Each structure stands twice: as structure tokens, then as C-alpha cells.
Amino acid sequence: MSSNACPVLPFGVGRASFLVFTGVVGLGLGLARLQKEPPPVGVAAIGAAVAVTAAVFLLRRRRPAPLYAVVACAGITAVGGSRSANPVWFGMLMVVAWCALTGGRRVGLPLWLAALALFTVQWVHFSPDQGWGAWLAGSTVMVLGGLLVRNQLILVAQLRAAQAGLSAQARTEERNRISRDLHDVIAHSLTVSLLHVMSARLAVESDPDDAARSLAEAERLGRESLAEVRQVVGLLRADGGDGLNGTLPQPGMSGVPSLVERFQAAGTDITLTVDGDAGRLPATVGLAVYRILQEALTNVIRHAPGAPTSARLVVSERHATLTVDSLGKPGAGTGHGVPGMRERAESIGGSCSAGPSGAGWLVRASFPLVAPREAS
């Protein structure tokens, strides 16, 4: 929200201000009759009506606001005459403060200067009464108060807009994370299940038992993947009423050996080596290692089936590094696997790269295990 925009006022502020203004004008009109040499009744009544009518247009934010403010102040002057003791002058202060609140310095300051000039002329030329000094000071305080409240309202609106933007950004990042999880789960499930189905098709005549085992493994993997997809999709539910939302644990380091075994059972030549204490990895790093390894092995099966592949995880004091090296040269893919691995690593402060390495393809992901301040 820009500084020139009109702030959103709390409900009822305009109505309450109008009632107070009308009461002040009516009180000033009644007390003016008790003064010595009061203004003519007709002039005072017309001035009060003009002031109240102009105030209605001000509260409705009609343009031009300065014109209605000047008309309202002229009506108040007709009611107050040249007596500083008349409380109707407080209505003029309210008009100036309202213009400063709704129009900012561009509208409020010129009206404030005009009010100062009016009070000064009344004091010097018409009624040498020290009471005009109080109205001079009061107009200054009211204008400053209106500008201060305006700035606070604009600041609140800006903070709310920023909060809404951050919430939208967080929702977008969460959707991206969930889409990456779905991509990894579905791609892994279909790829490995397809290997088992192909193995069963080739062995259905020569070795029915082996074919049955392959189909059973494909079925089991399909059920596990379906449960994991339900878990990930459950994160999209806002109510969580069916117990899916966050009730199942995310995979981590404890699931890495079984992940590799599933690929090995599908007939791929994969070896896993772990150096260091993998149990000390945080859950976020463990999840990233699991997903990146899952995607890397899935890409090996897709693009370099049968190629020997070695996966190694090195856990040091400050870093955890995962490398997946395939001796087969994969084909060019058009999916989101490699960018997804890179985004997943960068989301927790790590890095991930994938590209040719000698005769094969190397995926390397590194994750910090200490905060940057502690690492320095």
C-alpha cells in the first residue's frame, strides 16, 4: 500500500466522527446565542447546516475533499463568529485532522496552515483573546495525530499484505515439495514394478515359480507405493479428518537399505556403502538422501538398464555426501528428475549436481550438518 493511498479505517470510525462533529456544531450553535453580540441566527443556522452537509461528503470520501473541508470550515466560522470560547472551533480541528488522516500531508498540511492563518487573524484583528492560542496548538496536535494514525494504518496494511504474500509463497513451496514427492514415488514404483513384470513375462513359461515371485514382488511394491502416495496426497488436505495428514512417517535413512534391496530384487547391479554414523543425520537430511537416491537409481534403470551402479554415503562431522555412480551412459531425459533433486537439496541448504563422469553418470549431493554460524 502506497503512502498516498487512503488507509482502511476501522468499522464505525466515520460514523462516530460524524456524530461527534454534529454534536460539536449543535453545541456551538446553542452556546453562540449566549455570547455578547452573537452572529445572526439565520447566518449561524445556515453555517451549521453547511458544515454538517460538507462533513457528510468528507466522510463518504467524495472528491474534491479539500473543497468540502473548506466549505465545512467556512460554516463553522459562521457559527463561531469571533469568540474563541465557542467549542464549535473543535469541529474545525476535527475536519483538518480527518483530512490529514484520509488524504495525508498533501491535503492535511495546507488545511492546517489555513486554520492557523484563520485563528491568527481572529486573534490579531478581531478578538485579542489568548484562547486562540489554545486552538492554534490544538490544530497542530490534531494534524500530527491524524498523520501518525494514518502512517500506522498504512503500516498495518503493508504488514498484512506481506504476511499474505509469505503465506502464498509458503503454500507454493509446499505444493512444489509435494509434487516432487509424488514424482519420486510414482516414478520409482512404475520403474521397478515394470522390471518385475518384464522378468515375470520372460519366465512365465520356463520358470513359473520365478514369474509368480516377480509378480508378487510387483504387487507388494505397488501396494507400498500406493500407501506412500496416499500419505503424500494426504498432506494436501486441510482438515486431516481421515488421519492421513502427517500420520505416516516420511522415509529416511532407515529406509535406504530396503530401497536398495528393492532395486536389487528387480535385477539391477547396485551396491551401497555407508561411511560414518548415518544415524546422526537429521530427519530432513535423511529424507533428502532417500529421495535423491531413489530418483538417481530410477534414472539408472530408465536410461542405463543393467549398468553396474555404486551408491556411497559419507557422513563426516560437518557434511553428509551422497554419490551415485553408474558405469552406463544414460540417455537424454526431458523430465524433472535432476532439477527436482537439485531443488530438494537446496531447500535444506545443500547442493546437488548430475552429469557425465568418465564412462558413466555421476550424481553428487552434499548436505551441511551444522549451522553456518557454527561451521565458521
mmCIF file of C-alpha atoms in Angstrom, residues 2-3 18 21 57 84 117 124 146 151 155 169 182 233 241 254 263-264 274 305 330 332 343 350 359 374:
data_model
loop_
_atom_site.group_PDB
_atom_site.id
_atom_site.type_symbol
_atom_site.label_atom_id
_atom_site.label_comp_id
_atom_site.label_asym_id
_atom_site.label_seq_id
_atom_site.Cartn_x
_atom_site.Cartn_y
_atom_site.Cartn_z
ATOM 1 C CA SER A 2 1.481 3.346 -1.052
ATOM 2 C CA SER A 3 1.747 6.329 1.251
ATOM 3 C CA PHE A 18 -19.761 12.399 12.235
ATOM 4 C CA PHE A 21 -18.853 16.583 14.787
ATOM 5 C CA PHE A 57 -19.315 14.428 1.747
ATOM 6 C CA SER A 84 -12.583 31.802 20.983
ATOM 7 C CA ALA A 117 -3.989 31.650 9.485
ATOM 8 C CA VAL A 124 -4.845 39.752 15.990
ATOM 9 C CA GLY A 146 -4.071 12.298 12.129
ATOM 10 C CA ASN A 151 1.043 6.032 8.997
ATOM 11 C CA LEU A 155 1.973 0.098 8.102
ATOM 12 C CA GLN A 169 4.815 -18.312 -1.051
ATOM 13 C CA LEU A 182 4.748 -37.630 -5.894
ATOM 14 C CA VAL A 233 -1.647 -36.604 -1.132
ATOM 15 C CA GLY A 241 -10.067 -35.676 9.268
ATOM 16 C CA SER A 254 16.307 -46.256 7.976
ATOM 17 C CA PHE A 263 16.182 -52.358 -6.869
ATOM 18 C CA GLN A 264 18.455 -55.354 -6.379
ATOM 19 C CA VAL A 274 27.897 -46.118 4.128
ATOM 20 C CA PRO A 305 19.459 -50.695 -17.526
ATOM 21 C CA PRO A 330 22.201 -42.638 -19.640
ATOM 22 C CA ALA A 332 18.952 -37.571 -22.531
ATOM 23 C CA GLU A 343 15.729 -28.243 -5.571
ATOM 24 C CA GLY A 350 22.739 -28.387 0.383
ATOM 25 C CA ALA A 359 32.304 -43.568 -18.906
ATOM 26 C CA GLU A 374 28.707 -22.948 13.970
#
